[in-house]
Amino acid sequence: MSGDLAGREGFPEFGFKERNMSFRVNTNVASLQSREYLRQTSEVQGKTINRVTSGLRLVASGDDAAGLAIANSFRSEQAVLSQGIRNANDGLSSLQTLDGGINNIGKLLDRARTLATQSASGTFSGDRNVLNSEFSSVIGEIDRQAQSVGLATGGTFAKSLSVFIGGGRTSNGISSTANGSVGVDLSTSTVDAKSLGLKGVLAQGVTSTDIGTGSASTSVSAIVNDSTNRSSTAVSGFSDFYFRGPGFGDGDQIRVAVNLSGSTNVDTLVANINTAIESAGSASTQQATAFRNSGIRAQVITDATGKKSLGFTSASSAFQVSAGDRLSNALLGNVTSTSNPTGLTLTNTVTGGAATAAAATTFGAGGAGTIGVRFQGANLTSAIDISLTVAAGTTIEQALGSLTSAVSANSALQSAGISVQTATAGSALVFANSRGERFEVLASGDLQNRLGLGSFRSSTGAGGTFDYSTVSAATAGSFAAGQTIEFSIGGGPTESLTVGAPATATVADATIALNAAIAENSTLSAAGLRATNDGTVLTLESTTGTKFRIAALGATNAFGFNTAGATSVADAAEVQAGNTTVNSFLGGGVQQTSLLSFSAIRNGDDDQTITLSANDVAGSAQSLSVILRNDTTTRNAGTVDEAIDSINQALQQSNNSTLRQIVAVKDKASAAGAEGIRFTSTLASFNVGIGTNKSNTGIGSQGTIVTAATAGSGSTASVESQAAAERAVTALGEAISKLGTAQAVVGRGQNQFTFAVNLAQSQLTNLAASESRVRDADLAEEAANLTKAGILLQAGISALAQANSAPQQVVSLLRG
């Protein structure tokens, strides 16, 4: 026994270690532990019951906060995709409706082409008016149905449509919204008659002149063979027409030289014109490309009385056509009379304000130097300067010969049709424009007015710049007397300034006298002119950057602006003559503004802002502002041609596909009327905001917004004649091709929406599965947990009961 008990606790005599036993009543540790375990088991059982009864693993956010956030994001994306699928299906239904409408329009085109083919037959013996009546109704029905389905120009669906489906992700700078959207652009898929090329823009000549065989006096053959008409052409055997439109306006106008060979009637003439149009559009310039894209074609227009006139059509572009010589003017109906095929003259002349010097007159020491002769207007987009160098011994005949040669050798002036018509010593110079264009001729540096164009000095006397914003006197003046000084502000008419004698013969008092005279002249004051001095000589300058010219009259060099030995003479205004016809015709059936007046901007601080505005195919507002000015920075409004070119260049360089459809053209209300500006476009609508300036110069109607309106009637395909029917057959063939292109876009959109729905449905399914894995409970696992929790709960309750009864056992010790 001793061996078994040795070392055991409680038996020290055997080497056991003693341990004290304790019994406590106040704190029942076993009970506390049992209750805690029971509580935990109860919580587990409660959660398990919730999961089993709800089917969800995540009942409260505390169950798994991170998992709940992920599940909620999945649920949100499912909501977006569910609605997105409905959006796509709605879009698909709309496209299917459009597809059905296009199919029906295709049947209408088939019927129209059948009628055109029937009328195009030379053996047709029926009444073409009956065919044409049905043909016109078919064209009208095409427009009605295109409008009904929303694919007419400006229609409900004639724009870029974007349908948000969802499921996109941000990537490479593209937002999730953009990646989750499907778009189909129907802005160029309109199927009304105009969009299909069956209606368009029509520019028509004078309709009262019959150039058909009905009037032998003004027939094509008579016009082409008229000697006066033929002598007016720039190149023998060719007649010129000029076209202006978006991308080929004013200075970039397109010249179409028509070969007259074989042009014996209206049909052969039209064929030759269209050949020339194709040739002009085949050039490699941007202007030629824009002209080619405009699709302009010549055709014969027959009125209700059978009279035939020349017309030009375009399915897509506004444009203006002008005659370039008397022959083309006659073909456009501008004949001398109904019995005379000679075209009305297009020659416009400018005559010098005074006669040139008498024969053999030399320029002398006071006139030697460089004379500048400036041409502006006549479609010149900027002033063209001709420089003549004359010596003291140069005769007037030599100077006139040099001027004539220089004008003839200048390509810009030749392209503008400007020439020297009369250059005879002792007679006024006469310049001519052969195309009916108005222009101006100005001079600088001819101090003794030998050319009769004025005696304005250049910036350094008989040489230097043509005009200036500051000029200093050549020498110190006598300052002892008054003097008359002429000014031309910004190339404008002569403004005479009489300056009184200075109070004392000093440069300071001369400055005061000049400024006092300028202050009393509203034109010079508005130009910001003032006199200053450096203590010796006077300087005239403009504080606003206005360009000007001066001529100090008389032999007395009172203020130092006379050249030694020169006697300046008064300037006389040039004389304009001609413009006996309106030789330009604008296309009808498009949006045009009223004719806006124009006056040259002369002063440097008279900037004017022109704002052009229009809505694009999506209905978004587009606008562009152009500043017209005439100062040391930019000179783009000295003439109506400069202003038009500046506006058109800004429109084309804007790279705005909407605004580039607008073009500014030069026009006039009558033969003798002033040249103004008209804006035109095939856009559904646009407007022009006219800014103000203090001198009320530039484009008129200042401070207003000019809204364009439909002007004239456009062209419509017809089968009223065999020739018209033949053109209609061709046009309808092209229309069917355009309709197919539009339908292909609609079909592509249907496929896009179908594919998008398939993807969205797949994403929706996978998102639902992903959410389920995070949010839903595994019932098999939860059932096992519930059983486990039940067993633990029963065991815990039993253990807790025993733990609670343990303190009662201590009482037995007290009974002892």
Short mmCIF file of N, CA and C in Angstrom, two decimals, residues 276-410:
data_model
loop_
_atom_site.label_atom_id
_atom_site.label_comp_id
_atom_site.label_asym_id
_atom_site.label_seq_id
_atom_site.Cartn_x
_atom_site.Cartn_y
_atom_site.Cartn_z
N ALA A 276 -19.48 69.60 -117.75
CA ALA A 276 -18.57 70.61 -117.21
C ALA A 276 -18.62 70.64 -115.68
N ILE A 277 -19.81 70.43 -115.11
CA ILE A 277 -19.95 70.39 -113.66
C ILE A 277 -19.14 69.22 -113.08
N GLU A 278 -19.23 68.07 -113.71
CA GLU A 278 -18.46 66.92 -113.25
C GLU A 278 -16.96 67.18 -113.34
N SER A 279 -16.55 67.86 -114.41
CA SER A 279 -15.13 68.17 -114.58
C SER A 279 -14.65 69.13 -113.49
N ALA A 280 -15.46 70.15 -113.20
CA ALA A 280 -15.07 71.12 -112.17
C ALA A 280 -15.00 70.47 -110.80
N GLY A 281 -15.88 69.50 -110.55
CA GLY A 281 -15.90 68.84 -109.24
C GLY A 281 -14.82 67.79 -109.07
N SER A 282 -14.12 67.47 -110.15
CA SER A 282 -13.09 66.43 -110.07
C SER A 282 -11.73 66.97 -109.68
N ALA A 283 -11.61 68.29 -109.53
CA ALA A 283 -10.34 68.89 -109.13
C ALA A 283 -9.98 68.42 -107.71
N SER A 284 -8.72 68.59 -107.35
CA SER A 284 -8.23 68.05 -106.08
C SER A 284 -8.30 69.04 -104.92
N THR A 285 -9.01 70.15 -105.08
CA THR A 285 -9.10 71.14 -104.01
C THR A 285 -10.28 70.83 -103.09
N GLN A 286 -10.22 71.40 -101.88
CA GLN A 286 -11.32 71.23 -100.94
C GLN A 286 -12.60 71.85 -101.48
N GLN A 287 -12.45 72.97 -102.18
CA GLN A 287 -13.62 73.63 -102.73
C GLN A 287 -14.29 72.75 -103.79
N ALA A 288 -13.48 72.12 -104.63
CA ALA A 288 -14.03 71.24 -105.66
C ALA A 288 -14.72 70.04 -105.03
N THR A 289 -14.15 69.53 -103.96
CA THR A 289 -14.77 68.39 -103.27
C THR A 289 -16.13 68.78 -102.70
N ALA A 290 -16.19 69.96 -102.07
CA ALA A 290 -17.47 70.44 -101.53
C ALA A 290 -18.48 70.65 -102.65
N PHE A 291 -18.02 71.17 -103.78
CA PHE A 291 -18.89 71.37 -104.93
C PHE A 291 -19.41 70.03 -105.45
N ARG A 292 -18.52 69.06 -105.56
CA ARG A 292 -18.93 67.73 -106.03
C ARG A 292 -19.94 67.10 -105.08
N ASN A 293 -19.71 67.26 -103.78
CA ASN A 293 -20.62 66.67 -102.80
C ASN A 293 -21.99 67.33 -102.78
N SER A 294 -22.06 68.57 -103.28
CA SER A 294 -23.34 69.26 -103.30
C SER A 294 -24.31 68.64 -104.31
N GLY A 295 -23.78 67.91 -105.28
CA GLY A 295 -24.63 67.22 -106.24
C GLY A 295 -25.43 68.13 -107.15
N ILE A 296 -24.88 69.28 -107.48
CA ILE A 296 -25.58 70.22 -108.36
C ILE A 296 -25.63 69.68 -109.78
N ARG A 297 -26.82 69.77 -110.38
CA ARG A 297 -27.02 69.31 -111.75
C ARG A 297 -27.87 70.33 -112.50
N ALA A 298 -27.63 70.43 -113.81
CA ALA A 298 -28.45 71.29 -114.66
C ALA A 298 -29.63 70.51 -115.18
N GLN A 299 -30.73 71.21 -115.38
CA GLN A 299 -31.88 70.57 -115.98
C GLN A 299 -32.77 71.64 -116.65
N VAL A 300 -33.65 71.19 -117.50
CA VAL A 300 -34.57 72.09 -118.18
C VAL A 300 -35.85 72.17 -117.38
N ILE A 301 -36.32 73.39 -117.15
CA ILE A 301 -37.56 73.61 -116.42
C ILE A 301 -38.64 74.02 -117.43
N THR A 302 -39.73 73.30 -117.46
CA THR A 302 -40.84 73.60 -118.35
C THR A 302 -42.02 74.09 -117.53
N ASP A 303 -42.54 75.29 -117.86
CA ASP A 303 -43.66 75.82 -117.08
C ASP A 303 -44.99 75.33 -117.66
N ALA A 304 -46.07 75.81 -117.09
CA ALA A 304 -47.39 75.34 -117.49
C ALA A 304 -47.73 75.71 -118.93
N THR A 305 -47.07 76.76 -119.45
CA THR A 305 -47.36 77.17 -120.83
C THR A 305 -46.43 76.50 -121.83
N GLY A 306 -45.51 75.70 -121.35
CA GLY A 306 -44.59 75.02 -122.25
C GLY A 306 -43.27 75.74 -122.44
N LYS A 307 -43.09 76.92 -121.83
CA LYS A 307 -41.83 77.64 -121.96
C LYS A 307 -40.73 76.89 -121.20
N LYS A 308 -39.55 76.89 -121.78
CA LYS A 308 -38.44 76.17 -121.17
C LYS A 308 -37.35 77.15 -120.73
N SER A 309 -36.84 76.92 -119.54
CA SER A 309 -35.75 77.74 -119.02
C SER A 309 -34.72 76.84 -118.37
N LEU A 310 -33.54 77.40 -118.15
CA LEU A 310 -32.44 76.63 -117.57
C LEU A 310 -32.51 76.70 -116.05
N GLY A 311 -32.37 75.55 -115.43
CA GLY A 311 -32.37 75.51 -113.97
C GLY A 311 -31.27 74.60 -113.46
N PHE A 312 -30.96 74.74 -112.17
CA PHE A 312 -29.95 73.91 -111.53
C PHE A 312 -30.54 73.38 -110.23
N THR A 313 -30.30 72.13 -109.94
CA THR A 313 -30.86 71.50 -108.75
C THR A 313 -29.77 70.86 -107.90
N SER A 314 -30.08 70.71 -106.63
CA SER A 314 -29.22 69.98 -105.70
C SER A 314 -30.12 69.32 -104.68
N ALA A 315 -29.83 68.09 -104.35
CA ALA A 315 -30.65 67.37 -103.37
C ALA A 315 -30.27 67.71 -101.94
N SER A 316 -29.08 68.30 -101.74
CA SER A 316 -28.61 68.42 -100.36
C SER A 316 -28.00 69.76 -99.98
N SER A 317 -27.79 70.66 -100.93
CA SER A 317 -27.03 71.86 -100.62
C SER A 317 -27.70 73.11 -101.16
N ALA A 318 -27.69 74.16 -100.35
CA ALA A 318 -28.10 75.47 -100.83
C ALA A 318 -26.98 76.02 -101.72
N PHE A 319 -27.34 76.80 -102.72
CA PHE A 319 -26.30 77.32 -103.61
C PHE A 319 -26.81 78.52 -104.38
N GLN A 320 -25.89 79.20 -105.03
CA GLN A 320 -26.19 80.33 -105.90
C GLN A 320 -25.44 80.15 -107.21
N VAL A 321 -26.09 80.43 -108.32
CA VAL A 321 -25.45 80.33 -109.62
C VAL A 321 -25.45 81.72 -110.27
N SER A 322 -24.34 82.06 -110.92
CA SER A 322 -24.22 83.36 -111.58
C SER A 322 -23.68 83.19 -112.99
N ALA A 323 -24.11 84.07 -113.86
CA ALA A 323 -23.57 84.10 -115.21
C ALA A 323 -22.20 84.75 -115.19
N GLY A 324 -21.27 84.20 -115.97
CA GLY A 324 -19.92 84.75 -116.02
C GLY A 324 -19.64 85.55 -117.28
N ASP A 325 -20.57 85.52 -118.23
CA ASP A 325 -20.42 86.30 -119.46
C ASP A 325 -21.81 86.53 -120.04
N ARG A 326 -21.88 87.28 -121.14
CA ARG A 326 -23.19 87.61 -121.70
C ARG A 326 -23.88 86.38 -122.27
N LEU A 327 -23.11 85.40 -122.73
CA LEU A 327 -23.72 84.20 -123.30
C LEU A 327 -24.42 83.40 -122.21
N SER A 328 -23.74 83.15 -121.09
CA SER A 328 -24.38 82.41 -120.00
C SER A 328 -25.51 83.24 -119.39
N ASN A 329 -25.36 84.56 -119.40
CA ASN A 329 -26.44 85.42 -118.91
C ASN A 329 -27.70 85.25 -119.76
N ALA A 330 -27.50 85.14 -121.08
CA ALA A 330 -28.65 84.92 -121.98
C ALA A 330 -29.26 83.54 -121.74
N LEU A 331 -28.42 82.53 -121.51
CA LEU A 331 -28.94 81.19 -121.26
C LEU A 331 -29.75 81.15 -119.97
N LEU A 332 -29.44 82.04 -119.04
CA LEU A 332 -30.21 82.14 -117.80
C LEU A 332 -31.43 83.03 -117.97
N GLY A 333 -31.68 83.47 -119.21
CA GLY A 333 -32.90 84.23 -119.49
C GLY A 333 -32.73 85.71 -119.55
N ASN A 334 -31.54 86.23 -119.25
CA ASN A 334 -31.31 87.68 -119.29
C ASN A 334 -30.92 88.10 -120.71
N VAL A 335 -31.91 88.16 -121.60
CA VAL A 335 -31.68 88.57 -122.99
C VAL A 335 -32.12 90.00 -123.18
N THR A 336 -31.64 90.59 -124.27
CA THR A 336 -31.98 91.98 -124.56
C THR A 336 -33.49 92.14 -124.72
N SER A 337 -34.12 91.21 -125.43
CA SER A 337 -35.57 91.21 -125.59
C SER A 337 -35.99 89.82 -126.03
N THR A 338 -37.29 89.59 -126.08
CA THR A 338 -37.77 88.28 -126.49
C THR A 338 -37.49 87.99 -127.95
N SER A 339 -37.07 89.02 -128.69
CA SER A 339 -36.73 88.82 -130.09
C SER A 339 -35.25 89.01 -130.37
N ASN A 340 -34.47 89.21 -129.29
CA ASN A 340 -33.02 89.44 -129.45
C ASN A 340 -32.28 88.54 -128.47
N PRO A 341 -31.50 87.57 -128.97
CA PRO A 341 -30.84 86.60 -128.08
C PRO A 341 -29.59 87.12 -127.38
N THR A 342 -29.20 88.35 -127.64
CA THR A 342 -27.99 88.89 -127.01
C THR A 342 -28.21 89.04 -125.51
N GLY A 343 -27.29 88.50 -124.75
CA GLY A 343 -27.40 88.61 -123.30
C GLY A 343 -27.17 90.02 -122.83
N LEU A 344 -27.83 90.39 -121.74
CA LEU A 344 -27.62 91.72 -121.17
C LEU A 344 -26.17 91.87 -120.73
N THR A 345 -25.65 93.07 -120.88
CA THR A 345 -24.25 93.29 -120.55
C THR A 345 -23.97 93.08 -119.07
N LEU A 346 -22.81 92.56 -118.78
CA LEU A 346 -22.38 92.37 -117.40
C LEU A 346 -21.23 93.30 -117.05
N THR A 347 -20.88 94.18 -117.96
CA THR A 347 -19.73 95.05 -117.73
C THR A 347 -20.07 96.14 -116.73
N ASN A 348 -19.27 96.21 -115.69
CA ASN A 348 -19.39 97.27 -114.70
C ASN A 348 -18.08 98.04 -114.71
N THR A 349 -18.15 99.35 -114.78
CA THR A 349 -16.92 100.14 -114.92
C THR A 349 -16.73 101.07 -113.73
N VAL A 350 -15.47 101.41 -113.49
CA VAL A 350 -15.08 102.42 -112.52
C VAL A 350 -14.22 103.44 -113.25
N THR A 351 -14.64 104.69 -113.22
CA THR A 351 -13.92 105.76 -113.92
C THR A 351 -13.23 106.66 -112.92
N GLY A 352 -12.00 107.01 -113.19
CA GLY A 352 -11.24 107.88 -112.31
C GLY A 352 -11.93 109.22 -112.10
N GLY A 353 -11.70 109.81 -110.93
CA GLY A 353 -12.36 111.07 -110.61
C GLY A 353 -11.87 112.25 -111.41
N ALA A 354 -10.71 112.12 -112.05
CA ALA A 354 -10.16 113.22 -112.86
C ALA A 354 -9.42 112.60 -114.04
N ALA A 355 -9.19 113.41 -115.04
CA ALA A 355 -8.46 112.95 -116.21
C ALA A 355 -7.00 112.71 -115.86
N THR A 356 -6.37 111.78 -116.57
CA THR A 356 -4.93 111.59 -116.40
C THR A 356 -4.20 112.79 -116.98
N ALA A 357 -2.92 112.88 -116.68
CA ALA A 357 -2.13 114.01 -117.15
C ALA A 357 -2.09 114.04 -118.68
N ALA A 358 -1.83 115.20 -119.20
CA ALA A 358 -1.77 115.36 -120.66
C ALA A 358 -0.61 114.55 -121.23
N ALA A 359 -0.69 114.26 -122.50
CA ALA A 359 0.33 113.47 -123.17
C ALA A 359 1.72 114.05 -122.95
N ALA A 360 2.67 113.15 -122.76
CA ALA A 360 4.09 113.47 -122.59
C ALA A 360 4.42 114.10 -121.25
N THR A 361 3.45 114.26 -120.37
CA THR A 361 3.72 114.83 -119.06
C THR A 361 4.54 113.84 -118.23
N THR A 362 5.56 114.35 -117.57
CA THR A 362 6.37 113.50 -116.70
C THR A 362 5.94 113.67 -115.25
N PHE A 363 6.41 112.78 -114.42
CA PHE A 363 6.02 112.83 -113.02
C PHE A 363 6.84 113.85 -112.23
N GLY A 364 8.03 114.22 -112.71
CA GLY A 364 8.84 115.22 -112.05
C GLY A 364 9.42 114.74 -110.74
N ALA A 365 10.29 115.55 -110.20
CA ALA A 365 10.98 115.18 -108.97
C ALA A 365 10.01 114.99 -107.81
N GLY A 366 8.97 115.79 -107.76
CA GLY A 366 8.01 115.69 -106.67
C GLY A 366 7.11 114.48 -106.74
N GLY A 367 7.03 113.85 -107.92
CA GLY A 367 6.14 112.71 -108.07
C GLY A 367 6.86 111.39 -108.20
N ALA A 368 8.19 111.41 -108.21
CA ALA A 368 8.96 110.18 -108.37
C ALA A 368 8.81 109.30 -107.13
N GLY A 369 8.77 108.01 -107.36
CA GLY A 369 8.64 107.07 -106.24
C GLY A 369 7.75 105.90 -106.62
N THR A 370 7.02 105.40 -105.64
CA THR A 370 6.14 104.24 -105.87
C THR A 370 4.68 104.66 -105.70
N ILE A 371 3.90 104.37 -106.70
CA ILE A 371 2.46 104.64 -106.65
C ILE A 371 1.74 103.32 -106.42
N GLY A 372 0.85 103.32 -105.47
CA GLY A 372 0.05 102.13 -105.20
C GLY A 372 -1.37 102.30 -105.74
N VAL A 373 -1.82 101.31 -106.48
CA VAL A 373 -3.21 101.30 -106.97
C VAL A 373 -3.89 100.08 -106.37
N ARG A 374 -4.93 100.31 -105.61
CA ARG A 374 -5.61 99.23 -104.87
C ARG A 374 -6.96 98.90 -105.50
N PHE A 375 -7.22 97.60 -105.65
CA PHE A 375 -8.50 97.09 -106.15
C PHE A 375 -9.17 96.30 -105.03
N GLN A 376 -10.45 96.53 -104.81
CA GLN A 376 -11.19 95.76 -103.83
C GLN A 376 -12.66 95.64 -104.26
N GLY A 377 -13.29 94.56 -103.81
CA GLY A 377 -14.63 94.24 -104.28
C GLY A 377 -14.55 93.14 -105.32
N ALA A 378 -15.61 92.96 -106.11
CA ALA A 378 -15.63 92.01 -107.23
C ALA A 378 -15.20 90.60 -106.79
N ASN A 379 -15.66 90.17 -105.62
CA ASN A 379 -15.35 88.85 -105.08
C ASN A 379 -13.90 88.70 -104.63
N LEU A 380 -13.14 89.79 -104.58
CA LEU A 380 -11.79 89.72 -104.02
C LEU A 380 -11.91 89.63 -102.51
N THR A 381 -11.30 88.61 -101.93
CA THR A 381 -11.42 88.41 -100.49
C THR A 381 -10.49 89.30 -99.67
N SER A 382 -9.59 89.98 -100.34
CA SER A 382 -8.74 90.99 -99.71
C SER A 382 -8.28 91.95 -100.79
N ALA A 383 -7.83 93.10 -100.38
CA ALA A 383 -7.42 94.11 -101.35
C ALA A 383 -6.21 93.64 -102.16
N ILE A 384 -6.21 93.96 -103.44
CA ILE A 384 -5.08 93.65 -104.32
C ILE A 384 -4.39 94.97 -104.68
N ASP A 385 -3.10 95.08 -104.36
CA ASP A 385 -2.33 96.31 -104.62
C ASP A 385 -1.39 96.11 -105.79
N ILE A 386 -1.43 97.05 -106.71
CA ILE A 386 -0.49 97.11 -107.83
C ILE A 386 0.48 98.25 -107.57
N SER A 387 1.77 97.97 -107.63
CA SER A 387 2.79 98.99 -107.38
C SER A 387 3.43 99.43 -108.69
N LEU A 388 3.46 100.74 -108.90
CA LEU A 388 4.10 101.32 -110.08
C LEU A 388 5.27 102.17 -109.61
N THR A 389 6.45 101.86 -110.11
CA THR A 389 7.63 102.65 -109.78
C THR A 389 7.85 103.67 -110.89
N VAL A 390 7.82 104.95 -110.55
CA VAL A 390 7.99 106.02 -111.54
C VAL A 390 9.17 106.90 -111.14
N ALA A 391 9.88 107.32 -112.15
CA ALA A 391 11.00 108.25 -111.94
C ALA A 391 10.55 109.65 -112.35
N ALA A 392 11.41 110.62 -112.12
CA ALA A 392 11.06 112.00 -112.47
C ALA A 392 10.78 112.12 -113.95
N GLY A 393 11.49 111.32 -114.77
CA GLY A 393 11.31 111.44 -116.21
C GLY A 393 10.30 110.49 -116.80
N THR A 394 9.64 109.68 -115.95
CA THR A 394 8.63 108.75 -116.46
C THR A 394 7.44 109.54 -117.01
N THR A 395 7.02 109.21 -118.23
CA THR A 395 5.89 109.91 -118.83
C THR A 395 4.58 109.23 -118.41
N ILE A 396 3.50 109.95 -118.59
CA ILE A 396 2.20 109.41 -118.24
C ILE A 396 1.88 108.20 -119.10
N GLU A 397 2.31 108.22 -120.39
CA GLU A 397 2.06 107.07 -121.26
C GLU A 397 2.76 105.82 -120.75
N GLN A 398 3.98 105.99 -120.28
CA GLN A 398 4.72 104.85 -119.76
C GLN A 398 4.05 104.30 -118.48
N ALA A 399 3.60 105.21 -117.62
CA ALA A 399 2.94 104.78 -116.38
C ALA A 399 1.63 104.05 -116.67
N LEU A 400 0.87 104.56 -117.63
CA LEU A 400 -0.40 103.91 -117.98
C LEU A 400 -0.15 102.54 -118.60
N GLY A 401 0.88 102.44 -119.42
CA GLY A 401 1.23 101.14 -120.00
C GLY A 401 1.64 100.15 -118.94
N SER A 402 2.42 100.61 -117.97
CA SER A 402 2.84 99.72 -116.87
C SER A 402 1.65 99.26 -116.04
N LEU A 403 0.71 100.19 -115.79
CA LEU A 403 -0.47 99.84 -115.01
C LEU A 403 -1.32 98.80 -115.75
N THR A 404 -1.52 99.00 -117.05
CA THR A 404 -2.32 98.06 -117.83
C THR A 404 -1.68 96.68 -117.84
N SER A 405 -0.37 96.63 -118.01
CA SER A 405 0.33 95.35 -118.03
C SER A 405 0.26 94.66 -116.68
N ALA A 406 0.42 95.44 -115.62
CA ALA A 406 0.40 94.85 -114.28
C ALA A 406 -0.97 94.26 -113.94
N VAL A 407 -2.03 94.95 -114.34
CA VAL A 407 -3.38 94.44 -114.08
C VAL A 407 -3.61 93.16 -114.87
N SER A 408 -3.16 93.16 -116.14
CA SER A 408 -3.35 91.98 -116.98
C SER A 408 -2.56 90.78 -116.47
N ALA A 409 -1.43 91.05 -115.81
CA ALA A 409 -0.58 89.96 -115.34
C ALA A 409 -0.96 89.47 -113.95
N ASN A 410 -1.88 90.16 -113.29
CA ASN A 410 -2.25 89.78 -111.92
C ASN A 410 -3.36 88.72 -111.97
#
